[in-house]
Short mmCIF file of C-alpha atoms and ligand atoms in Angstrom, two decimals:
data_model
loop_
_atom_site.label_atom_id
_atom_site.label_comp_id
_atom_site.label_asym_id
_atom_site.label_seq_id
_atom_site.Cartn_x
_atom_site.Cartn_y
_atom_site.Cartn_z
CA MET A 1 0.00 0.00 0.00
CA VAL A 2 1.35 3.44 -0.97
CA LYS A 3 1.73 5.66 2.06
CA ILE A 4 1.32 9.39 1.79
CA CYS A 5 2.13 11.82 4.58
CA CYS A 6 1.26 15.51 4.37
CA ILE A 7 3.08 17.97 6.62
CA GLY A 8 0.69 20.84 7.40
CA ALA A 9 -2.99 20.31 8.19
CA GLY A 10 -4.24 23.69 7.03
CA TYR A 11 -6.62 25.03 4.37
CA VAL A 12 -4.62 23.22 1.70
CA GLY A 13 -3.25 20.11 3.43
CA GLY A 14 -6.56 19.10 5.06
CA PRO A 15 -8.93 19.25 2.07
CA THR A 16 -6.44 18.02 -0.56
CA MET A 17 -5.47 14.98 1.47
CA ALA A 18 -9.09 14.21 2.38
CA VAL A 19 -9.95 14.14 -1.34
CA ILE A 20 -6.91 11.97 -2.20
CA ALA A 21 -7.97 9.53 0.55
CA LEU A 22 -11.53 9.48 -0.74
CA LYS A 23 -10.56 8.91 -4.36
CA CYS A 24 -7.71 6.47 -3.66
CA PRO A 25 -8.98 3.97 -1.09
CA LYS A 26 -5.84 1.86 -1.56
CA VAL A 27 -3.57 4.69 -0.47
CA GLU A 28 -3.02 5.43 3.23
CA VAL A 29 -2.98 9.17 3.90
CA VAL A 30 -1.78 10.71 7.16
CA VAL A 31 -1.91 14.46 7.69
CA VAL A 32 0.48 15.68 10.38
CA ASP A 33 0.90 19.06 12.04
CA ILE A 34 2.82 20.59 14.92
CA SER A 35 -0.35 22.33 16.10
CA VAL A 36 -2.09 20.10 18.65
CA PRO A 37 -5.41 22.04 18.63
CA ARG A 38 -5.58 21.80 14.84
CA ILE A 39 -5.08 18.03 14.79
CA THR A 40 -7.53 17.61 17.68
CA ALA A 41 -10.11 19.54 15.67
CA TRP A 42 -9.49 17.45 12.53
CA ASN A 43 -10.21 14.37 14.65
CA SER A 44 -13.41 15.87 16.11
CA ASP A 45 -16.88 16.66 14.80
CA THR A 46 -15.98 20.33 14.43
CA LEU A 47 -13.29 20.57 11.77
CA PRO A 48 -10.82 23.46 12.11
CA ILE A 49 -11.88 25.03 8.80
CA TYR A 50 -15.25 25.65 7.20
CA GLU A 51 -15.49 24.48 3.62
CA PRO A 52 -18.71 23.30 1.93
CA GLY A 53 -18.66 19.50 1.43
CA LEU A 54 -15.52 18.95 3.51
CA ASP A 55 -17.28 17.37 6.52
CA ASP A 56 -18.79 14.75 4.30
CA VAL A 57 -15.51 13.79 2.63
CA VAL A 58 -13.67 13.58 5.96
CA LYS A 59 -16.42 11.49 7.54
CA GLN A 60 -16.27 8.98 4.69
CA CYS A 61 -12.58 8.21 5.02
CA ARG A 62 -11.32 9.28 8.45
CA GLY A 63 -10.22 6.15 10.32
CA ARG A 64 -10.33 4.16 7.07
CA ASN A 65 -7.38 5.44 5.05
CA LEU A 66 -7.26 9.03 6.30
CA PHE A 67 -5.62 9.91 9.60
CA PHE A 68 -4.65 13.12 11.40
CA SER A 69 -1.73 13.03 13.81
CA THR A 70 0.80 15.14 15.69
CA ASP A 71 3.34 12.33 15.50
CA VAL A 72 5.08 14.06 12.63
CA GLU A 73 8.35 12.12 12.62
CA LYS A 74 6.82 8.65 12.74
CA HIS A 75 4.53 9.21 9.77
CA VAL A 76 7.16 11.03 7.73
CA ALA A 77 9.56 8.12 8.29
CA GLU A 78 6.95 5.60 7.10
CA ALA A 79 5.76 7.50 4.00
CA ASP A 80 6.65 6.91 0.36
CA ILE A 81 5.37 10.30 -0.76
CA ILE A 82 5.61 13.36 1.50
CA PHE A 83 3.61 16.46 0.67
CA VAL A 84 4.80 19.64 2.34
CA SER A 85 1.99 22.12 2.83
CA VAL A 86 3.29 24.36 5.59
CA ASN A 87 3.02 28.13 5.91
CA THR A 88 5.17 30.29 3.62
CA PRO A 89 4.63 33.75 5.18
CA THR A 90 6.05 37.04 3.99
CA LYS A 91 9.28 37.89 5.80
CA THR A 92 8.84 40.63 8.38
CA ARG A 93 12.50 41.26 9.16
CA GLY A 94 15.94 41.03 7.61
CA LEU A 95 16.77 40.61 3.94
CA GLY A 96 13.68 40.98 1.76
CA ALA A 97 11.42 42.02 4.67
CA GLY A 98 7.90 42.86 3.53
CA LYS A 99 8.32 40.98 0.24
CA ALA A 100 10.33 37.77 0.23
CA ALA A 101 8.83 34.44 1.29
CA ASP A 102 9.89 33.28 4.74
CA LEU A 103 10.89 29.65 4.24
CA THR A 104 11.58 28.93 7.93
CA TYR A 105 8.77 26.38 8.20
CA TRP A 106 9.66 24.80 4.89
CA GLU A 107 13.32 24.45 5.80
CA SER A 108 12.56 22.98 9.20
CA ALA A 109 10.21 20.47 7.56
CA ALA A 110 12.94 19.53 5.04
CA ARG A 111 15.56 19.09 7.77
CA MET A 112 13.19 16.94 9.76
CA ILE A 113 12.52 14.75 6.69
CA ALA A 114 16.29 14.31 6.28
CA ASP A 115 16.66 13.44 9.97
CA VAL A 116 14.02 10.75 10.21
CA SER A 117 14.00 9.13 6.76
CA LYS A 118 15.27 5.59 6.39
CA SER A 119 13.92 4.84 2.90
CA ASP A 120 13.73 6.62 -0.47
CA LYS A 121 11.16 9.42 -0.61
CA ILE A 122 9.32 11.57 -3.08
CA VAL A 123 9.00 15.03 -1.52
CA VAL A 124 6.23 17.16 -3.01
CA GLU A 125 6.08 20.95 -2.73
CA LYS A 126 2.43 21.72 -2.14
CA SER A 127 2.96 25.11 -0.50
CA THR A 128 3.41 28.06 -2.80
CA VAL A 129 7.13 28.77 -2.87
CA PRO A 130 9.57 31.03 -4.71
CA VAL A 131 11.01 29.67 -7.95
CA LYS A 132 14.09 27.55 -7.24
CA THR A 133 12.96 26.49 -3.76
CA ALA A 134 13.11 22.88 -4.93
CA GLU A 135 16.82 23.35 -5.51
CA ALA A 136 17.34 24.56 -1.93
CA ILE A 137 15.28 21.69 -0.55
CA GLU A 138 17.19 19.23 -2.68
CA LYS A 139 20.45 20.56 -1.25
CA ILE A 140 19.25 20.19 2.34
CA LEU A 141 18.07 16.66 1.71
CA THR A 142 21.02 15.40 -0.32
CA HIS A 143 23.62 16.90 2.03
CA ASN A 144 22.00 14.95 4.86
CA SER A 145 20.94 11.94 2.85
CA LYS A 146 22.67 8.93 4.47
CA GLY A 147 22.44 7.21 1.08
CA ILE A 148 18.71 7.80 0.72
CA ASN A 149 17.38 8.91 -2.65
CA TYR A 150 15.07 11.93 -2.67
CA GLN A 151 13.08 13.18 -5.62
CA ILE A 152 11.58 16.65 -5.32
CA LEU A 153 8.40 17.45 -7.19
CA SER A 154 6.49 20.70 -7.43
CA ASN A 155 2.73 20.18 -7.32
CA PRO A 156 1.23 23.59 -6.54
CA GLU A 157 -2.36 23.73 -5.39
CA PHE A 158 -4.90 25.77 -7.35
CA LEU A 159 -8.00 25.24 -5.18
CA ALA A 160 -10.01 28.30 -4.18
CA GLU A 161 -11.35 28.51 -0.65
CA GLY A 162 -15.13 28.31 -0.50
CA THR A 163 -15.18 25.89 -3.46
CA ALA A 164 -12.18 23.76 -2.44
CA ILE A 165 -13.91 20.38 -2.56
CA GLN A 166 -15.47 20.96 -5.97
CA ASP A 167 -12.16 22.34 -7.24
CA LEU A 168 -10.36 19.23 -5.99
CA PHE A 169 -12.97 16.88 -7.43
CA HIS A 170 -12.90 18.57 -10.84
CA PRO A 171 -9.65 20.50 -11.18
CA ASP A 172 -9.07 22.62 -14.30
CA ARG A 173 -5.61 21.07 -14.23
CA VAL A 174 -3.15 19.34 -11.95
CA LEU A 175 0.40 20.52 -12.40
CA ILE A 176 3.40 18.34 -11.60
CA GLY A 177 6.94 19.56 -12.11
CA GLY A 178 10.03 17.41 -11.68
CA ARG A 179 13.61 16.84 -12.73
CA GLU A 180 14.19 15.80 -16.33
CA THR A 181 16.26 12.77 -15.24
CA PRO A 182 14.91 9.18 -15.43
CA GLU A 183 14.46 9.20 -11.61
CA GLY A 184 12.67 12.54 -11.79
CA GLN A 185 10.34 11.26 -14.52
CA LYS A 186 9.62 8.10 -12.50
CA ALA A 187 8.65 10.23 -9.51
CA ILE A 188 6.36 12.35 -11.71
CA GLN A 189 4.65 9.16 -12.92
CA ALA A 190 4.20 7.93 -9.34
CA LEU A 191 2.41 11.12 -8.33
CA LYS A 192 0.51 11.24 -11.60
CA SER A 193 -0.90 7.78 -10.94
CA VAL A 194 -2.39 9.04 -7.64
CA TYR A 195 -4.27 11.89 -9.36
CA ALA A 196 -5.17 9.71 -12.35
CA GLU A 197 -7.57 7.82 -10.03
CA TRP A 198 -10.07 10.63 -10.65
CA VAL A 199 -8.54 13.35 -12.82
CA PRO A 200 -8.65 12.84 -16.63
CA GLU A 201 -5.12 12.35 -18.02
CA ASP A 202 -5.31 15.37 -20.30
CA ARG A 203 -5.79 17.58 -17.27
CA ILE A 204 -2.57 16.43 -15.63
CA ILE A 205 0.21 18.67 -16.90
CA THR A 206 3.84 17.76 -16.35
CA THR A 207 6.65 20.31 -16.61
CA ASN A 208 10.10 20.97 -15.31
CA LEU A 209 10.41 22.05 -11.67
CA TRP A 210 10.89 25.75 -12.29
CA SER A 211 7.93 26.08 -14.64
CA ALA A 212 5.66 24.44 -12.07
CA GLU A 213 6.87 26.67 -9.25
CA LEU A 214 6.57 29.85 -11.30
CA SER A 215 3.17 28.88 -12.76
CA LYS A 216 1.57 29.05 -9.33
CA LEU A 217 2.90 32.56 -8.67
CA ALA A 218 1.94 33.58 -12.20
CA ALA A 219 -1.62 32.23 -11.84
CA ASN A 220 -2.21 34.15 -8.62
CA ALA A 221 -0.65 37.30 -10.05
CA PHE A 222 -2.92 37.14 -13.13
CA LEU A 223 -6.03 36.52 -11.03
CA ALA A 224 -5.26 39.38 -8.65
CA GLN A 225 -4.39 41.62 -11.58
CA ARG A 226 -7.81 40.98 -13.07
CA ILE A 227 -9.51 42.09 -9.86
CA SER A 228 -7.35 45.20 -9.63
CA SER A 229 -8.10 45.97 -13.28
CA VAL A 230 -11.86 45.85 -12.80
CA ASN A 231 -11.56 47.76 -9.52
CA ALA A 232 -9.52 50.45 -11.23
CA MET A 233 -12.32 50.67 -13.81
CA SER A 234 -14.88 50.95 -11.01
CA ALA A 235 -13.29 54.20 -9.84
CA LEU A 236 -13.50 55.59 -13.36
CA CYS A 237 -17.11 54.41 -13.67
CA GLU A 238 -18.08 56.37 -10.56
CA ALA A 239 -16.39 59.45 -11.94
CA THR A 240 -18.07 59.23 -15.34
CA GLY A 241 -21.50 57.74 -14.69
CA ALA A 242 -20.70 54.40 -16.36
CA ASP A 243 -21.82 51.21 -14.60
CA VAL A 244 -19.02 48.73 -13.90
CA ALA A 245 -21.38 45.74 -14.11
CA GLU A 246 -22.39 46.79 -17.62
CA VAL A 247 -18.78 47.36 -18.61
CA SER A 248 -17.75 43.94 -17.20
CA HIS A 249 -20.58 42.24 -19.03
CA ALA A 250 -19.69 43.94 -22.29
CA ILE A 251 -15.98 43.18 -22.16
CA GLY A 252 -16.51 39.67 -20.75
CA LYS A 253 -18.38 38.72 -23.94
CA ASP A 254 -15.08 38.97 -25.77
CA SER A 255 -13.88 35.38 -25.74
CA ARG A 256 -10.29 36.56 -25.36
CA ILE A 257 -11.26 38.21 -22.07
CA GLY A 258 -13.98 35.89 -20.79
CA PRO A 259 -16.68 36.61 -18.21
CA LYS A 260 -15.19 35.22 -14.99
CA PHE A 261 -13.52 37.16 -12.19
CA LEU A 262 -14.77 40.52 -13.41
CA ASN A 263 -16.79 41.65 -10.39
CA ALA A 264 -15.81 44.94 -8.85
CA SER A 265 -15.48 44.85 -5.07
CA VAL A 266 -13.94 46.47 -2.05
CA GLY A 267 -10.74 44.58 -2.90
CA PHE A 268 -9.22 41.14 -2.91
CA GLY A 269 -8.08 39.33 0.20
CA GLY A 270 -7.12 35.84 1.26
CA SER A 271 -3.84 34.36 2.31
CA CYS A 272 -2.31 34.10 -1.15
CA PHE A 273 -2.75 36.94 -3.63
CA GLN A 274 -0.83 39.68 -1.83
CA LYS A 275 1.79 37.33 -0.40
CA ASP A 276 2.45 35.65 -3.72
CA ILE A 277 2.66 38.90 -5.67
CA LEU A 278 5.08 40.37 -3.12
CA ASN A 279 7.11 37.25 -3.51
CA LEU A 280 7.02 37.60 -7.30
CA VAL A 281 8.08 41.24 -7.00
CA TYR A 282 11.03 40.23 -4.84
CA ILE A 283 12.09 37.52 -7.28
CA CYS A 284 11.95 40.05 -10.15
CA GLU A 285 14.08 42.50 -8.18
CA CYS A 286 16.59 39.79 -7.32
CA ASN A 287 16.82 38.90 -11.01
CA GLY A 288 17.51 42.49 -12.04
CA LEU A 289 14.04 43.16 -13.46
CA PRO A 290 12.87 46.32 -11.63
CA GLU A 291 10.36 47.31 -14.36
CA VAL A 292 8.64 43.93 -14.12
CA ALA A 293 8.63 44.21 -10.33
CA THR A 294 7.01 47.67 -10.47
CA TYR A 295 4.37 46.39 -12.88
CA TRP A 296 3.20 43.66 -10.47
CA LYS A 297 3.53 45.89 -7.39
CA GLN A 298 0.87 48.13 -8.90
CA VAL A 299 -1.71 45.31 -8.56
CA ILE A 300 -1.35 45.53 -4.79
CA LYS A 301 -1.32 49.33 -4.81
CA VAL A 302 -4.65 49.42 -6.65
CA ASN A 303 -6.06 46.93 -4.16
CA ASP A 304 -5.01 49.14 -1.25
CA TYR A 305 -6.39 52.17 -3.07
CA GLN A 306 -9.76 50.45 -3.47
CA LYS A 307 -10.05 49.80 0.26
CA THR A 308 -9.04 53.37 1.12
CA ARG A 309 -11.47 54.71 -1.46
CA PHE A 310 -14.29 52.72 0.15
CA VAL A 311 -13.52 54.07 3.63
CA ASN A 312 -13.31 57.60 2.26
CA ARG A 313 -16.73 57.21 0.64
CA VAL A 314 -18.25 56.06 3.91
CA VAL A 315 -16.77 58.88 5.93
CA SER A 316 -17.30 61.67 3.42
CA SER A 317 -20.92 60.81 2.73
CA MET A 318 -21.71 60.80 6.43
CA PHE A 319 -20.83 64.51 6.78
CA ASN A 320 -17.11 63.81 6.81
CA THR A 321 -17.13 62.14 10.20
CA VAL A 322 -18.12 58.80 11.67
CA SER A 323 -16.84 59.67 15.12
CA GLY A 324 -19.02 57.99 17.75
CA LYS A 325 -21.41 56.70 15.07
CA LYS A 326 -22.41 53.06 15.02
CA ILE A 327 -21.58 51.35 11.72
CA ALA A 328 -22.79 47.83 11.04
CA VAL A 329 -20.27 45.67 9.22
CA LEU A 330 -21.85 42.73 7.42
CA GLY A 331 -19.26 40.10 6.57
CA PHE A 332 -15.67 39.83 7.74
CA ALA A 333 -14.33 36.74 5.91
CA PHE A 334 -12.38 37.51 2.73
CA LYS A 335 -15.08 35.86 0.61
CA LYS A 336 -18.32 33.95 1.12
CA ASP A 337 -18.44 30.28 2.16
CA THR A 338 -15.26 30.42 4.18
CA GLY A 339 -14.39 31.48 7.71
CA ASP A 340 -10.92 32.52 6.56
CA THR A 341 -10.06 36.12 7.42
CA ARG A 342 -6.44 36.21 6.31
CA GLU A 343 -5.77 39.54 4.54
CA THR A 344 -9.52 40.14 4.29
CA PRO A 345 -10.32 43.67 3.05
CA ALA A 346 -12.59 43.94 6.12
CA ILE A 347 -9.50 44.38 8.29
CA ASP A 348 -8.32 47.51 6.47
CA VAL A 349 -11.83 48.91 6.10
CA CYS A 350 -12.58 48.40 9.80
CA LYS A 351 -9.23 49.90 10.78
CA GLY A 352 -9.94 52.88 8.52
CA LEU A 353 -13.33 53.46 10.13
CA LEU A 354 -11.90 52.99 13.62
CA GLY A 355 -9.25 55.56 12.67
CA ASP A 356 -12.12 58.00 12.28
CA ASN A 357 -13.42 56.88 15.68
CA ALA A 358 -16.45 54.90 14.52
CA ARG A 359 -18.14 52.24 16.68
CA LEU A 360 -18.40 48.96 14.80
CA SER A 361 -20.90 46.16 15.18
CA ILE A 362 -19.71 43.25 13.05
CA TYR A 363 -21.56 40.14 11.94
CA ASP A 364 -20.16 37.27 9.89
CA PRO A 365 -21.83 33.85 9.86
CA GLN A 366 -18.48 32.03 10.11
CA VAL A 367 -16.10 34.27 12.03
CA ASN A 368 -16.02 34.53 15.82
CA GLU A 369 -15.13 37.49 18.00
CA ASP A 370 -11.73 36.16 19.03
CA GLN A 371 -10.64 35.92 15.42
CA MET A 372 -11.90 39.43 14.59
CA GLN A 373 -10.16 40.96 17.59
CA ARG A 374 -6.98 39.10 16.73
CA ASP A 375 -7.13 40.35 13.13
CA LEU A 376 -7.75 43.94 14.13
CA THR A 377 -4.84 44.05 16.56
CA MET A 378 -2.23 41.87 14.83
CA ASN A 379 0.78 43.28 12.97
CA LYS A 380 0.93 42.91 9.20
CA PHE A 381 1.88 39.37 8.09
CA ASP A 382 1.85 37.92 11.64
CA TRP A 383 -1.32 36.01 10.75
CA ASP A 384 0.59 33.73 8.41
CA HIS A 385 2.36 31.66 11.02
CA PRO A 386 1.16 28.43 12.64
CA ILE A 387 -1.73 29.32 14.94
CA HIS A 388 0.04 28.42 18.16
CA LEU A 389 2.93 30.72 17.25
CA GLN A 390 0.76 33.73 16.46
CA PRO A 391 1.00 36.52 19.04
CA MET A 392 -2.08 36.86 21.22
CA SER A 393 -3.38 40.41 21.15
CA PRO A 394 -2.70 41.99 24.54
CA THR A 395 -5.75 44.24 24.30
CA SER A 396 -8.96 44.16 22.36
CA VAL A 397 -10.41 47.00 20.32
CA LYS A 398 -13.13 48.41 22.56
CA GLN A 399 -15.10 50.20 19.84
CA VAL A 400 -15.78 46.84 18.16
CA SER A 401 -18.52 44.43 19.10
CA MET A 402 -19.41 41.20 17.42
CA VAL A 403 -23.01 40.06 17.10
CA TRP A 404 -24.64 36.94 15.72
CA ASP A 405 -27.15 38.40 13.27
CA ALA A 406 -27.40 41.22 10.77
CA TYR A 407 -30.47 42.85 12.37
CA THR A 408 -28.74 43.30 15.73
CA ALA A 409 -25.67 44.66 13.96
CA ALA A 410 -27.75 47.27 12.13
CA LYS A 411 -29.97 48.31 15.05
CA ASP A 412 -29.52 52.06 15.72
CA ALA A 413 -26.64 52.17 13.24
CA HIS A 414 -26.06 55.16 10.95
CA GLY A 415 -24.70 53.04 8.14
CA ILE A 416 -24.16 49.49 6.94
CA CYS A 417 -21.01 48.31 5.15
CA ILE A 418 -21.36 45.02 3.26
CA LEU A 419 -17.87 43.58 3.03
CA THR A 420 -18.44 39.88 2.21
CA GLU A 421 -20.86 38.57 -0.41
CA TRP A 422 -22.64 36.04 1.84
CA ASP A 423 -25.89 34.98 0.12
CA GLU A 424 -27.97 35.72 3.23
CA PHE A 425 -27.21 39.45 2.90
CA LYS A 426 -29.13 39.51 -0.38
CA THR A 427 -32.39 38.46 1.23
CA LEU A 428 -32.41 40.43 4.49
CA ASP A 429 -35.59 42.35 5.37
CA TYR A 430 -34.10 45.76 4.55
CA GLN A 431 -37.34 47.58 5.40
CA LYS A 432 -37.11 46.22 8.94
CA ILE A 433 -33.44 47.17 9.07
CA PHE A 434 -34.19 50.70 7.80
CA ASP A 435 -36.94 51.20 10.39
CA ASN A 436 -34.49 50.47 13.21
CA MET A 437 -31.62 52.66 11.95
CA GLN A 438 -30.66 56.31 12.50
CA LYS A 439 -31.60 58.61 9.62
CA PRO A 440 -30.38 59.31 7.07
CA ALA A 441 -29.59 55.60 6.78
CA PHE A 442 -26.73 54.50 4.50
CA VAL A 443 -25.80 51.24 2.81
CA PHE A 444 -22.28 50.93 1.41
CA ASP A 445 -22.25 47.79 -0.68
CA GLY A 446 -18.66 46.63 -1.09
CA ARG A 447 -19.71 43.57 -3.11
CA ASN A 448 -22.56 44.88 -5.24
CA ILE A 449 -25.00 42.26 -3.96
CA VAL A 450 -28.04 44.28 -2.87
CA ASP A 451 -30.77 45.61 -5.13
CA ALA A 452 -29.79 49.26 -4.84
CA ASP A 453 -32.98 50.61 -6.47
CA LYS A 454 -35.16 48.70 -4.04
CA LEU A 455 -33.15 49.98 -1.10
CA ARG A 456 -33.43 53.55 -2.40
CA GLU A 457 -37.21 53.11 -2.58
CA ILE A 458 -37.16 52.14 1.10
CA GLY A 459 -35.26 55.35 1.84
CA PHE A 460 -31.64 54.32 2.08
CA ILE A 461 -28.79 56.31 0.58
CA VAL A 462 -26.90 53.62 -1.29
CA TYR A 463 -23.33 53.39 -2.50
CA SER A 464 -22.55 50.52 -4.87
CA ILE A 465 -18.99 50.15 -6.11
CA GLY A 466 -18.50 51.37 -9.66
CA LYS A 467 -22.17 52.31 -10.17
CA PRO A 468 -23.68 55.72 -10.94
CA LEU A 469 -23.71 57.71 -7.71
CA ASP A 470 -26.74 58.92 -5.75
CA SER A 471 -26.97 62.70 -5.84
CA TRP A 472 -26.18 62.67 -2.13
CA LEU A 473 -22.84 61.00 -2.77
CA LYS A 474 -22.06 63.26 -5.71
CA ASP A 475 -22.44 66.24 -3.42
CA MET A 476 -20.01 64.76 -0.92
CA PRO A 477 -16.92 63.81 -2.91
CA ALA A 478 -14.40 61.57 -1.19
CA VAL A 479 -11.01 63.23 -1.20
CA ALA A 480 -8.24 61.36 0.58
P1 LIG B 1 -2.29 27.09 6.93
O1 LIG B 1 -1.65 28.10 7.81
O2 LIG B 1 -3.77 26.90 6.99
O3 LIG B 1 -1.62 25.64 7.22
C1 LIG B 1 -0.27 25.40 7.36
C2 LIG B 1 -0.08 24.38 8.49
O4 LIG B 1 1.28 23.97 8.53
C3 LIG B 1 -0.39 24.94 9.88
O5 LIG B 1 -1.41 24.18 10.48
C4 LIG B 1 0.94 24.80 10.65
O6 LIG B 1 0.76 24.49 12.01
C5 LIG B 1 1.62 23.69 9.88
N1 LIG B 1 3.07 23.67 10.01
C6 LIG B 1 3.96 24.69 9.85
N2 LIG B 1 5.22 24.25 10.02
C7 LIG B 1 5.15 22.91 10.27
C8 LIG B 1 6.11 21.88 10.51
N3 LIG B 1 7.43 22.17 10.49
N4 LIG B 1 5.68 20.62 10.76
C9 LIG B 1 4.35 20.35 10.76
N5 LIG B 1 3.40 21.27 10.53
C10 LIG B 1 3.77 22.54 10.28
O7 LIG B 1 -1.84 27.42 5.46
P2 LIG B 1 -2.59 27.04 4.08
O8 LIG B 1 -3.61 28.05 3.73
O9 LIG B 1 -2.96 25.60 4.12
O10 LIG B 1 -1.39 27.26 3.06
C11 LIG B 1 -0.28 26.38 3.01
C12 LIG B 1 0.50 26.68 1.75
O11 LIG B 1 -0.33 26.45 0.60
C13 LIG B 1 0.98 28.13 1.62
O12 LIG B 1 2.22 28.12 0.98
C14 LIG B 1 -0.05 28.76 0.73
O13 LIG B 1 0.48 29.85 0.02
C15 LIG B 1 -0.40 27.62 -0.21
N6 LIG B 1 -1.74 27.70 -0.80
C16 LIG B 1 -2.83 28.11 -0.10
C17 LIG B 1 -4.09 28.16 -0.68
C18 LIG B 1 -5.28 28.61 0.10
O14 LIG B 1 -6.33 28.81 -0.52
N7 LIG B 1 -5.23 28.76 1.39
C19 LIG B 1 -4.30 27.75 -2.08
C20 LIG B 1 -3.11 27.28 -2.71
C21 LIG B 1 -1.88 27.28 -2.10
#
C-alpha cells in the first residue's frame, strides 16, 4: 500500500489529502501538524476550517485510510510520498522584509525529513514557494541523505477557498513539475498515478520544476491583476457615470477576455494573492528586473487604493465624520463560504473606520469574535504563522462588538457596510433594518450584492462600487 504523509494540516493540506484519501482507497494518507489544537479539531466533529462539502468527505474516510496526527516524525519516516503544505509567510525582518517568502517552516520540515528518513522518498512541494525552492530543498536533503534517494516534485495547489472540494474533485488542471532525469520522470509518474484515479489524463500537466513553481505565482498574479483591473475601472465608472457591471458584461463577452472574475469589489483578500505577488516582485528585483517588479507591485497598490477609497466614501458621505457613530459591518471573511479572514479587506476597512473613531458592530456567519479581535490588533503578516505561534493580542479593540445576526448589527446604526458577499445578505428584510436605523440611513455595498434601487425606494442612501452615484454621494466627494 502506498503511504502518503502531508506535513501541514491547514486550508490546503486538510482538504487536498481528504480528497486523495476518498478517491484512492488503496492509499493510506496521514496528515500531520505541529499544532495540537488543529489536529484535535481534525479528529473531532468540528473541523478546524469551514469548507462546503468537507465534513462529508472527511467522515467517509477518516479512520479508514485518512488519519490526522501530531506524531510528525513517525509518519514522515513511514511515508513513500511526503507532501509539504506548511506556511510560507512574507518575511517581516531582515533581507527581503515585507516581500520575500519566509521559508523557515519549509526548511525545518525539510531538515526533519532528512533526519528521520530511512527509505527513499518523493518530496512534493504543495505550498506556494519562490522559484528555485526545490533546488534549496534538494540541497538540504542530499547533504544529509545517508544514502537515501530523494526526488523533489512541485505540485502547486490551485484550489479556491469556498469551493475547495469541488475544485479538488474537478480540477481545471493538476500541475506536476520534476527533474528531467529518469528518476525525476519516474517520480512524476508515481504522483501522476495518484491523481489519475479521478482526474482525466489530459488535465494532468507535467513540466520541469521551475515552470511548475513559477506557474503558481503567475496564476495568482494574473487573477489578482484581473480584480485590480476591474476595480480600477470601477473608480472611473463612478467618476463618469458608467456602470461597472455593464462594462464587465460587455468586455466579458469577448472570448479573449472571458466573463469570470470581473466583479468589482472592495478589494481582494485571502492568504495568497498579496503574499504571492510580493514574492514575485522580490524575485523580479533579485533577477535584475525592476520594471517587471514595479508592474506587479501596482496590482497591490490598486487593491489598497480600493479599500481606502471605500472608507473615504463612507466617511465623506456621512458629513465627513463617523466619530461615535455606530456602523454595522456585514461580513468579515475575505469571501463567502469560508471562515478565513487572512488579509480580508474587512481588516483595512474596519481599521480605517476605527481611525475615524467609529463604533463597529460586526456580523459574519463564520467568524467569531476572538478571530476578529486578533485580526484587528495583529501586525501585518503575523497572521501567516502556525496558529500556536501567532502573538495573542494583549488588548482588544473596545469600539468593536461582534453580534450573531445582521439585524442586531444594524440596530440604531447610521450606516451598513457590506464587506463579504454572503448569500444571506441579499435576502435580508431591509425595510425592517431601515426602520431600526438612524436617519439618514446609509448602505455601502462593497460587493454589489443588494438591489440598490429597491433599497433607495425604502429610503436608504446607497453606495454601490462602480455604479452611478446617488446625488447625495455626488455632493459629498471623497477626497483622501
Ligand atoms: P495554513 O496556515 O492553513 O496551514 C499550514 C499548516 O502547517 C499549519 O497548520 C501549521 O501548524 C503547519 N506547520 C507549519 N510548520 C510545520 C512543521 N514544520 N511541521 C508540521 N506542521 C507545520 O496554510 P494554508 O492556507 O494551508 O497554506 C499552506 C500553503 O499552501 C501556503 O504556501 C499557501 O500559500 C499555499 N496555498 C494556499 C491556498 C489557500 O487557498 N489557502 C491555495 C493554494 C496554495
